[in-house]
Amino acid sequence: MVRITSTAVDAKHDVLVIGAGCAGMRAAIEAHDAGADVAIVSKLHPTRSHSGAAEGGINAALGNASEDDPETHAYDTVKGSDYLGDQDAIEILCNEAPGDVYQLENWGAVFSRTEDGRIAQRPFGAAGAPRTAYAADITGHVLIQVLYEQLVKRDIRVYEEFFGWRLVVDDDRCQGVIAWDLLNGGLKSIGAKATILATGGAGRLYVGTTNAWSCTGDAMTMALRAGVPLKDMEMMQFHPTTLSPTGVLITEGCRGEGAYLLNSEGKRFLERYAPNAMELASRDVISRAEQTEIDEGRGIEGNVLLDLRHLGAEKILERLPGTRELSMVFAGIDPIREPIPVRPGAHYHMGGVDTDVWGATSLEGLYAAGEVACVSVHGANRLGGNALMETITYGKRAGRHAADYALTNTTVALPPSQLADAERDLKALLDRTDGERPWRIRDELATTMHENFGVFRREEQMQRQGEIVDGLAERYERVVVEDKGEVFNSDLTQALELGFMLELAACMVVCGIARKESRGAHARPHDYPERDDENFLKHTIVTWEEGAPSLDWRAVTMTKWQPKERTY
Ligand SMILES: Cc1cc2nc3c(=O)[nH]c(=O)nc-3n(C[C@H](O)[C@H](O)[C@H](O)COP(=O)(O)OP(=O)(O)OC[C@H]3O[C@@H](n4cnc5c(N)ncnc54)[C@H](O)[C@@H]3O)c2cc1C
């Protein structure tokens, strides 16, 4: 029999943030500065969070490269979202973005510079002006270091290498989390008056992805299990330039700097699909174009080519050094001399925990920010550079609101029965000695999601995927965790992550089948090739009822912009 040591951590906090990427750290800093006692729970050391992998940059209408303003930024974002983004949330993002970027600069973020010393900005897909501020092609790395310095400066407590598993809900309020202590073993319950979810995306639902192994959508499912709805879960973005064969991201900054996409005939094939925007069309458009070229036999071993050679060595070395290094290390290709083989890969989840414009969810005391959340500023298709901005602006807003809430609510209860239930369930999993290893199910889930719920979606494939996910969920009930130890038991945490992902996959498929149109990342060229504003200009809202997803819809919030046909 396996022993589990369960303890309530003595400390109870005003605000507890689960996740230490850009969103989590920005939220914690804001809550601290608003006077709250704040702590963070993270399954990784903060600077290992996947935000650190962000390359190309962060969008704010600073107007340093050409004329620009928040309203143009908002319009581009609304249009890019294929009109599914909530326009009030988008306007807030674009209005607050410039101040939030200067705040990062004041904290020490070393952005690349123009000749006259201002923050440099590069063009990104579907943006009406060069709007993406950047630090060469390691923007996320720079931001995450700066935010971590600010955490340390404020002495904010981090429960490092704690795996958040269940939310504590009592008296119809979220009052903290039950987490597995990865280093020492054992379950710990940590109390908080307000809890902010910031656990990032779920790209690992797919076999070909730019996302790290840790991006398993954990708190989307934690929220779902606590009765909180998820929004627009069918909207998984495929990025058009992921390196073959690993799936490592090749930044959109390459196309911003002028790189070409070529097919096997050496043609810039975007002439056929987006003759105006060409390589700077939005991601959904380029991913579909690439997949069509590959499917119609004009690819090269399942890829197309990203050609940087004409940019010259000097520009590549100055602006895109990380891209060159990634290509050389992971594909043995020096982009100064050879084009890079790329293909679409799962990249960013536009859907997530349903929140209002302060990050508040439908459960009192529970907030969400960053990629785990859906406020929704990206709608059906995110513009490059807007995700980092969302982590900062909406991280800040969630932190502020959570602090205000916490400072006017005084009690925290951690009912021992909830810890006892968690302990019993975990023990049952660890005591099992016979069964299937979780990695097999995880691999099957990722492969089949890629095949049946990828760039293009067909009704019969989505139906089949629904059945596959149900079958995998049944097998999951009998998985065996072979490592019975308490210290760094990644066998156990990967099993728990698989449980999270299976529920998310079921939600995605249900929403995808119900959305009988093509909009943004949800492309159904075979049965519903057009966008259908009359019937589907609305969000999918999904909850978990009696072991299965239950679907509802909600109107999109419009302020200024009525839907128009997209031109490319
Ligand atoms: C390769 C790549 C490049 C990108 N480039 C750009 C770009 O140039 N510009 C842009 O705007 N966007 C970019 N994006 C998107 C953007 O970087 C992400 O959406 C954003 O950084 C996510 O930040 P986050 O704080 O929400 O989550 P993350 O940074 O992923 O942080 C998640 C945190 O949650 C913690 N966590 C997760 N699960 C648990 C759990 N169960 N218990 C405890 N802790 C947990 C992790 O330890 C981590 O600290 C890129 C994405 C990728 C994958």
Short mmCIF file of N, CA and C in Angstrom, two decimals, residues 321-460:
data_model
loop_
_atom_site.label_atom_id
_atom_site.label_comp_id
_atom_site.label_asym_id
_atom_site.label_seq_id
_atom_site.Cartn_x
_atom_site.Cartn_y
_atom_site.Cartn_z
N PRO A 321 18.71 35.79 -34.52
CA PRO A 321 19.78 34.85 -34.15
C PRO A 321 19.25 33.55 -33.55
N GLY A 322 18.15 33.67 -32.77
CA GLY A 322 17.57 32.48 -32.14
C GLY A 322 17.01 31.52 -33.18
N THR A 323 16.39 32.07 -34.23
CA THR A 323 15.83 31.24 -35.29
C THR A 323 16.94 30.45 -35.97
N ARG A 324 18.06 31.15 -36.23
CA ARG A 324 19.18 30.46 -36.88
C ARG A 324 19.68 29.32 -35.99
N GLU A 325 19.80 29.62 -34.70
CA GLU A 325 20.32 28.60 -33.80
C GLU A 325 19.37 27.39 -33.73
N LEU A 326 18.05 27.68 -33.61
CA LEU A 326 17.08 26.57 -33.54
C LEU A 326 17.16 25.71 -34.80
N SER A 327 17.24 26.37 -35.97
CA SER A 327 17.27 25.62 -37.24
C SER A 327 18.53 24.76 -37.31
N MET A 328 19.64 25.31 -36.85
CA MET A 328 20.89 24.54 -36.94
C MET A 328 20.89 23.38 -35.95
N VAL A 329 20.39 23.66 -34.73
CA VAL A 329 20.44 22.60 -33.70
C VAL A 329 19.41 21.51 -33.98
N PHE A 330 18.17 21.92 -34.34
CA PHE A 330 17.10 20.92 -34.43
C PHE A 330 16.87 20.36 -35.84
N ALA A 331 17.42 21.03 -36.89
CA ALA A 331 17.21 20.48 -38.24
C ALA A 331 18.50 20.44 -39.05
N GLY A 332 19.61 20.87 -38.45
CA GLY A 332 20.89 20.84 -39.16
C GLY A 332 20.91 21.78 -40.37
N ILE A 333 20.12 22.87 -40.29
CA ILE A 333 20.01 23.77 -41.44
C ILE A 333 20.41 25.19 -41.04
N ASP A 334 21.32 25.79 -41.79
CA ASP A 334 21.69 27.18 -41.54
C ASP A 334 20.88 28.06 -42.49
N PRO A 335 19.91 28.83 -41.95
CA PRO A 335 19.01 29.60 -42.84
C PRO A 335 19.72 30.68 -43.65
N ILE A 336 20.97 30.99 -43.32
CA ILE A 336 21.72 31.93 -44.16
C ILE A 336 21.98 31.28 -45.52
N ARG A 337 22.06 29.94 -45.52
CA ARG A 337 22.43 29.25 -46.77
C ARG A 337 21.31 28.40 -47.37
N GLU A 338 20.37 27.92 -46.53
CA GLU A 338 19.34 26.99 -47.03
C GLU A 338 17.97 27.40 -46.48
N PRO A 339 16.89 27.12 -47.24
CA PRO A 339 15.56 27.38 -46.68
C PRO A 339 15.21 26.37 -45.58
N ILE A 340 14.31 26.79 -44.70
CA ILE A 340 13.95 25.95 -43.54
C ILE A 340 12.67 25.17 -43.86
N PRO A 341 12.65 23.83 -43.66
CA PRO A 341 11.41 23.08 -43.87
C PRO A 341 10.42 23.32 -42.73
N VAL A 342 9.23 23.78 -43.06
CA VAL A 342 8.23 24.09 -42.01
C VAL A 342 6.87 23.52 -42.38
N ARG A 343 6.00 23.40 -41.38
CA ARG A 343 4.62 22.93 -41.60
C ARG A 343 3.75 23.46 -40.46
N PRO A 344 2.43 23.41 -40.63
CA PRO A 344 1.57 23.91 -39.55
C PRO A 344 1.62 22.99 -38.32
N GLY A 345 1.61 23.61 -37.14
CA GLY A 345 1.60 22.83 -35.90
C GLY A 345 0.71 23.51 -34.87
N ALA A 346 0.14 22.72 -33.95
CA ALA A 346 -0.75 23.29 -32.92
C ALA A 346 0.05 24.26 -32.06
N HIS A 347 -0.51 25.45 -31.81
CA HIS A 347 0.32 26.50 -31.24
C HIS A 347 -0.33 27.22 -30.06
N TYR A 348 -1.61 27.57 -30.21
CA TYR A 348 -2.19 28.48 -29.22
C TYR A 348 -3.68 28.19 -29.08
N HIS A 349 -4.13 28.12 -27.83
CA HIS A 349 -5.55 27.85 -27.61
C HIS A 349 -6.28 29.17 -27.41
N MET A 350 -7.07 29.55 -28.40
CA MET A 350 -7.86 30.79 -28.23
C MET A 350 -8.94 30.59 -27.17
N GLY A 351 -9.41 29.35 -27.00
CA GLY A 351 -10.44 29.07 -26.01
C GLY A 351 -9.84 28.94 -24.61
N GLY A 352 -10.71 28.79 -23.62
CA GLY A 352 -10.23 28.61 -22.26
C GLY A 352 -11.29 28.95 -21.24
N VAL A 353 -10.85 29.22 -20.02
CA VAL A 353 -11.78 29.49 -18.91
C VAL A 353 -12.51 30.81 -19.19
N ASP A 354 -13.81 30.74 -19.17
CA ASP A 354 -14.66 31.91 -19.47
C ASP A 354 -14.50 32.96 -18.37
N THR A 355 -14.04 34.17 -18.76
CA THR A 355 -13.90 35.24 -17.75
C THR A 355 -14.53 36.53 -18.27
N ASP A 356 -14.73 37.46 -17.33
CA ASP A 356 -15.13 38.81 -17.74
C ASP A 356 -13.87 39.66 -17.96
N VAL A 357 -14.04 40.94 -18.19
CA VAL A 357 -12.87 41.77 -18.53
C VAL A 357 -11.96 42.06 -17.33
N TRP A 358 -12.32 41.57 -16.16
CA TRP A 358 -11.41 41.64 -15.00
C TRP A 358 -10.83 40.27 -14.67
N GLY A 359 -11.04 39.31 -15.54
CA GLY A 359 -10.51 37.98 -15.27
C GLY A 359 -11.38 37.16 -14.33
N ALA A 360 -12.53 37.72 -13.89
CA ALA A 360 -13.37 36.98 -12.94
C ALA A 360 -14.16 35.88 -13.66
N THR A 361 -14.27 34.73 -13.02
CA THR A 361 -15.07 33.63 -13.58
C THR A 361 -16.45 33.63 -12.91
N SER A 362 -17.26 32.63 -13.28
CA SER A 362 -18.59 32.57 -12.68
C SER A 362 -18.55 32.07 -11.23
N LEU A 363 -17.38 31.56 -10.79
CA LEU A 363 -17.27 31.08 -9.40
C LEU A 363 -16.64 32.18 -8.55
N GLU A 364 -17.32 32.58 -7.51
CA GLU A 364 -16.80 33.67 -6.66
C GLU A 364 -15.39 33.32 -6.16
N GLY A 365 -14.51 34.30 -6.22
CA GLY A 365 -13.14 34.09 -5.72
C GLY A 365 -12.21 33.43 -6.72
N LEU A 366 -12.69 33.10 -7.90
CA LEU A 366 -11.84 32.44 -8.89
C LEU A 366 -11.67 33.33 -10.12
N TYR A 367 -10.40 33.52 -10.52
CA TYR A 367 -10.04 34.35 -11.67
C TYR A 367 -9.17 33.52 -12.62
N ALA A 368 -9.02 34.02 -13.86
CA ALA A 368 -8.11 33.35 -14.79
C ALA A 368 -7.52 34.41 -15.72
N ALA A 369 -6.26 34.19 -16.13
CA ALA A 369 -5.60 35.14 -17.03
C ALA A 369 -4.54 34.42 -17.86
N GLY A 370 -4.26 34.98 -19.04
CA GLY A 370 -3.26 34.38 -19.93
C GLY A 370 -3.89 33.33 -20.82
N GLU A 371 -3.07 32.40 -21.30
CA GLU A 371 -3.59 31.46 -22.30
C GLU A 371 -4.64 30.50 -21.73
N VAL A 372 -4.63 30.29 -20.43
CA VAL A 372 -5.63 29.39 -19.84
C VAL A 372 -7.03 30.00 -19.94
N ALA A 373 -7.09 31.33 -20.10
CA ALA A 373 -8.37 32.04 -20.02
C ALA A 373 -8.90 32.37 -21.41
N CYS A 374 -10.20 32.66 -21.46
CA CYS A 374 -10.79 33.17 -22.70
C CYS A 374 -11.66 34.34 -22.31
N VAL A 375 -11.16 35.55 -22.59
CA VAL A 375 -11.84 36.75 -22.09
C VAL A 375 -12.87 37.32 -23.08
N SER A 376 -12.92 37.31 -24.38
CA SER A 376 -12.02 36.73 -25.33
C SER A 376 -11.47 37.80 -26.26
N VAL A 377 -10.13 37.92 -26.30
CA VAL A 377 -9.57 38.92 -27.21
C VAL A 377 -9.11 38.32 -28.53
N HIS A 378 -9.04 37.01 -28.64
CA HIS A 378 -8.51 36.43 -29.89
C HIS A 378 -9.59 35.80 -30.76
N GLY A 379 -10.77 35.56 -30.20
CA GLY A 379 -11.86 35.01 -30.98
C GLY A 379 -11.46 33.71 -31.66
N ALA A 380 -11.60 33.69 -33.00
CA ALA A 380 -11.35 32.46 -33.74
C ALA A 380 -9.93 32.39 -34.28
N ASN A 381 -9.17 33.47 -34.14
CA ASN A 381 -7.80 33.47 -34.67
C ASN A 381 -7.00 34.57 -33.98
N ARG A 382 -5.92 34.16 -33.30
CA ARG A 382 -5.09 35.16 -32.60
C ARG A 382 -4.07 35.78 -33.54
N LEU A 383 -3.88 37.08 -33.42
CA LEU A 383 -2.80 37.73 -34.16
C LEU A 383 -1.49 37.55 -33.39
N GLY A 384 -0.41 37.30 -34.13
CA GLY A 384 0.90 37.16 -33.51
C GLY A 384 1.24 38.40 -32.72
N GLY A 385 1.78 38.23 -31.53
CA GLY A 385 2.15 39.37 -30.68
C GLY A 385 1.07 39.77 -29.69
N ASN A 386 -0.16 39.33 -29.91
CA ASN A 386 -1.26 39.71 -29.00
C ASN A 386 -1.33 38.83 -27.75
N ALA A 387 -0.72 37.63 -27.81
CA ALA A 387 -0.85 36.75 -26.64
C ALA A 387 0.00 37.25 -25.49
N LEU A 388 1.23 37.62 -25.78
CA LEU A 388 2.08 38.16 -24.70
C LEU A 388 1.42 39.39 -24.10
N MET A 389 0.85 40.23 -25.00
CA MET A 389 0.20 41.45 -24.50
C MET A 389 -0.97 41.09 -23.60
N GLU A 390 -1.72 40.07 -23.99
CA GLU A 390 -2.85 39.65 -23.14
C GLU A 390 -2.36 39.17 -21.77
N THR A 391 -1.26 38.42 -21.75
CA THR A 391 -0.78 37.93 -20.44
C THR A 391 -0.48 39.11 -19.52
N ILE A 392 0.09 40.17 -20.10
CA ILE A 392 0.50 41.31 -19.27
C ILE A 392 -0.73 42.14 -18.86
N THR A 393 -1.53 42.56 -19.85
CA THR A 393 -2.64 43.46 -19.53
C THR A 393 -3.71 42.75 -18.71
N TYR A 394 -4.08 41.54 -19.13
CA TYR A 394 -5.14 40.84 -18.37
C TYR A 394 -4.59 40.17 -17.11
N GLY A 395 -3.29 39.87 -17.07
CA GLY A 395 -2.69 39.41 -15.82
C GLY A 395 -2.79 40.53 -14.79
N LYS A 396 -2.41 41.73 -15.22
CA LYS A 396 -2.48 42.91 -14.34
C LYS A 396 -3.92 43.12 -13.84
N ARG A 397 -4.89 43.06 -14.76
CA ARG A 397 -6.28 43.35 -14.38
C ARG A 397 -6.81 42.29 -13.42
N ALA A 398 -6.49 41.02 -13.68
CA ALA A 398 -6.97 39.96 -12.79
C ALA A 398 -6.34 40.12 -11.41
N GLY A 399 -5.03 40.46 -11.39
CA GLY A 399 -4.34 40.65 -10.11
C GLY A 399 -4.98 41.75 -9.30
N ARG A 400 -5.31 42.85 -9.98
CA ARG A 400 -5.88 43.99 -9.26
C ARG A 400 -7.26 43.65 -8.71
N HIS A 401 -8.09 43.02 -9.52
CA HIS A 401 -9.46 42.72 -9.10
C HIS A 401 -9.46 41.66 -8.00
N ALA A 402 -8.59 40.66 -8.16
CA ALA A 402 -8.52 39.61 -7.13
C ALA A 402 -8.08 40.21 -5.80
N ALA A 403 -7.12 41.14 -5.84
CA ALA A 403 -6.67 41.77 -4.60
C ALA A 403 -7.81 42.57 -3.96
N ASP A 404 -8.53 43.34 -4.78
CA ASP A 404 -9.66 44.12 -4.24
C ASP A 404 -10.67 43.20 -3.58
N TYR A 405 -10.97 42.10 -4.26
CA TYR A 405 -11.94 41.14 -3.72
C TYR A 405 -11.43 40.57 -2.39
N ALA A 406 -10.15 40.14 -2.41
CA ALA A 406 -9.59 39.47 -1.22
C ALA A 406 -9.55 40.41 -0.02
N LEU A 407 -9.25 41.67 -0.28
CA LEU A 407 -9.09 42.60 0.84
C LEU A 407 -10.44 43.01 1.44
N THR A 408 -11.54 42.63 0.78
CA THR A 408 -12.84 42.91 1.39
C THR A 408 -13.54 41.62 1.84
N ASN A 409 -12.86 40.49 1.74
CA ASN A 409 -13.41 39.22 2.23
C ASN A 409 -12.40 38.62 3.20
N THR A 410 -12.88 38.14 4.35
CA THR A 410 -11.92 37.86 5.41
C THR A 410 -11.67 36.38 5.71
N THR A 411 -12.59 35.52 5.35
CA THR A 411 -12.40 34.15 5.84
C THR A 411 -11.92 33.20 4.74
N VAL A 412 -11.17 32.18 5.17
CA VAL A 412 -10.77 31.10 4.26
C VAL A 412 -11.01 29.79 5.00
N ALA A 413 -11.73 28.87 4.35
CA ALA A 413 -11.94 27.56 4.98
C ALA A 413 -11.39 26.48 4.05
N LEU A 414 -10.62 25.57 4.65
CA LEU A 414 -10.11 24.44 3.86
C LEU A 414 -10.69 23.18 4.49
N PRO A 415 -11.89 22.77 4.07
CA PRO A 415 -12.51 21.64 4.75
C PRO A 415 -11.63 20.39 4.67
N PRO A 416 -11.29 19.79 5.81
CA PRO A 416 -10.42 18.61 5.80
C PRO A 416 -10.97 17.49 4.92
N SER A 417 -12.31 17.44 4.78
CA SER A 417 -12.91 16.36 3.98
C SER A 417 -12.45 16.44 2.51
N GLN A 418 -12.19 17.65 2.02
CA GLN A 418 -11.78 17.76 0.61
C GLN A 418 -10.37 17.22 0.41
N LEU A 419 -9.50 17.48 1.39
CA LEU A 419 -8.14 16.93 1.32
C LEU A 419 -8.21 15.40 1.45
N ALA A 420 -9.08 14.94 2.34
CA ALA A 420 -9.21 13.48 2.54
C ALA A 420 -9.72 12.82 1.26
N ASP A 421 -10.68 13.46 0.57
CA ASP A 421 -11.19 12.90 -0.69
C ASP A 421 -10.08 12.82 -1.74
N ALA A 422 -9.31 13.91 -1.82
CA ALA A 422 -8.23 13.94 -2.81
C ALA A 422 -7.21 12.84 -2.51
N GLU A 423 -6.90 12.70 -1.24
CA GLU A 423 -5.93 11.69 -0.82
C GLU A 423 -6.43 10.28 -1.19
N ARG A 424 -7.72 10.04 -0.91
CA ARG A 424 -8.29 8.72 -1.21
C ARG A 424 -8.21 8.43 -2.72
N ASP A 425 -8.55 9.42 -3.55
CA ASP A 425 -8.56 9.21 -5.00
C ASP A 425 -7.15 8.97 -5.54
N LEU A 426 -6.20 9.72 -5.01
CA LEU A 426 -4.82 9.57 -5.47
C LEU A 426 -4.25 8.22 -5.05
N LYS A 427 -4.62 7.80 -3.83
CA LYS A 427 -4.15 6.52 -3.31
C LYS A 427 -4.69 5.37 -4.15
N ALA A 428 -5.94 5.51 -4.57
CA ALA A 428 -6.54 4.45 -5.40
C ALA A 428 -5.76 4.32 -6.70
N LEU A 429 -5.35 5.46 -7.27
CA LEU A 429 -4.56 5.43 -8.51
C LEU A 429 -3.20 4.80 -8.26
N LEU A 430 -2.54 5.21 -7.16
CA LEU A 430 -1.19 4.71 -6.90
C LEU A 430 -1.18 3.25 -6.44
N ASP A 431 -2.25 2.82 -5.79
CA ASP A 431 -2.30 1.43 -5.31
C ASP A 431 -2.50 0.43 -6.44
N ARG A 432 -3.01 0.90 -7.58
CA ARG A 432 -3.27 -0.02 -8.70
C ARG A 432 -1.94 -0.58 -9.22
N THR A 433 -1.86 -1.90 -9.37
CA THR A 433 -0.58 -2.49 -9.78
C THR A 433 -0.64 -3.04 -11.20
N ASP A 434 -1.81 -3.12 -11.73
CA ASP A 434 -1.97 -3.73 -13.04
C ASP A 434 -2.78 -2.80 -13.94
N GLY A 435 -2.36 -2.65 -15.18
CA GLY A 435 -3.15 -1.79 -16.07
C GLY A 435 -2.27 -1.21 -17.16
N GLU A 436 -2.83 -0.27 -17.91
CA GLU A 436 -2.13 0.31 -19.05
C GLU A 436 -1.31 1.52 -18.60
N ARG A 437 -0.13 1.74 -19.22
CA ARG A 437 0.67 2.92 -18.88
C ARG A 437 0.03 4.17 -19.53
N PRO A 438 0.01 5.29 -18.81
CA PRO A 438 -0.66 6.49 -19.34
C PRO A 438 -0.07 7.00 -20.65
N TRP A 439 1.25 6.85 -20.86
CA TRP A 439 1.86 7.46 -22.04
C TRP A 439 1.26 6.92 -23.33
N ARG A 440 0.81 5.65 -23.30
CA ARG A 440 0.22 5.09 -24.54
C ARG A 440 -1.04 5.88 -24.91
N ILE A 441 -1.85 6.14 -23.90
CA ILE A 441 -3.11 6.86 -24.13
C ILE A 441 -2.81 8.29 -24.54
N ARG A 442 -1.81 8.89 -23.88
CA ARG A 442 -1.42 10.27 -24.19
C ARG A 442 -0.95 10.36 -25.66
N ASP A 443 -0.15 9.39 -26.09
CA ASP A 443 0.33 9.39 -27.49
C ASP A 443 -0.84 9.24 -28.47
N GLU A 444 -1.75 8.32 -28.15
CA GLU A 444 -2.89 8.09 -29.05
C GLU A 444 -3.78 9.33 -29.13
N LEU A 445 -3.97 9.96 -27.98
CA LEU A 445 -4.80 11.17 -27.96
C LEU A 445 -4.18 12.24 -28.87
N ALA A 446 -2.86 12.45 -28.72
CA ALA A 446 -2.19 13.53 -29.47
C ALA A 446 -2.17 13.22 -30.97
N THR A 447 -1.95 11.96 -31.32
CA THR A 447 -1.89 11.61 -32.75
C THR A 447 -3.27 11.75 -33.38
N THR A 448 -4.29 11.28 -32.70
CA THR A 448 -5.62 11.30 -33.31
C THR A 448 -6.21 12.72 -33.33
N MET A 449 -5.89 13.52 -32.33
CA MET A 449 -6.36 14.92 -32.37
C MET A 449 -5.76 15.60 -33.60
N HIS A 450 -4.49 15.32 -33.86
CA HIS A 450 -3.84 15.93 -35.02
C HIS A 450 -4.50 15.48 -36.32
N GLU A 451 -4.81 14.18 -36.40
CA GLU A 451 -5.41 13.65 -37.64
C GLU A 451 -6.85 14.14 -37.84
N ASN A 452 -7.61 14.16 -36.76
CA ASN A 452 -9.06 14.34 -36.90
C ASN A 452 -9.59 15.70 -36.46
N PHE A 453 -8.73 16.51 -35.84
CA PHE A 453 -9.20 17.82 -35.37
C PHE A 453 -8.08 18.83 -35.59
N GLY A 454 -7.55 18.85 -36.82
CA GLY A 454 -6.38 19.66 -37.13
C GLY A 454 -6.71 20.92 -37.89
N VAL A 455 -5.90 21.23 -38.92
CA VAL A 455 -6.09 22.46 -39.70
C VAL A 455 -7.46 22.44 -40.40
N PHE A 456 -7.78 21.30 -41.02
CA PHE A 456 -9.09 21.14 -41.66
C PHE A 456 -9.92 20.14 -40.86
N ARG A 457 -11.22 20.39 -40.78
CA ARG A 457 -12.08 19.51 -39.98
C ARG A 457 -13.24 19.00 -40.81
N ARG A 458 -13.48 17.69 -40.69
CA ARG A 458 -14.60 17.06 -41.40
C ARG A 458 -15.54 16.46 -40.36
N GLU A 459 -16.84 16.51 -40.67
CA GLU A 459 -17.84 16.02 -39.72
C GLU A 459 -17.53 14.58 -39.27
N GLU A 460 -17.28 13.67 -40.26
CA GLU A 460 -17.13 12.26 -39.87
C GLU A 460 -15.85 12.06 -39.06
#
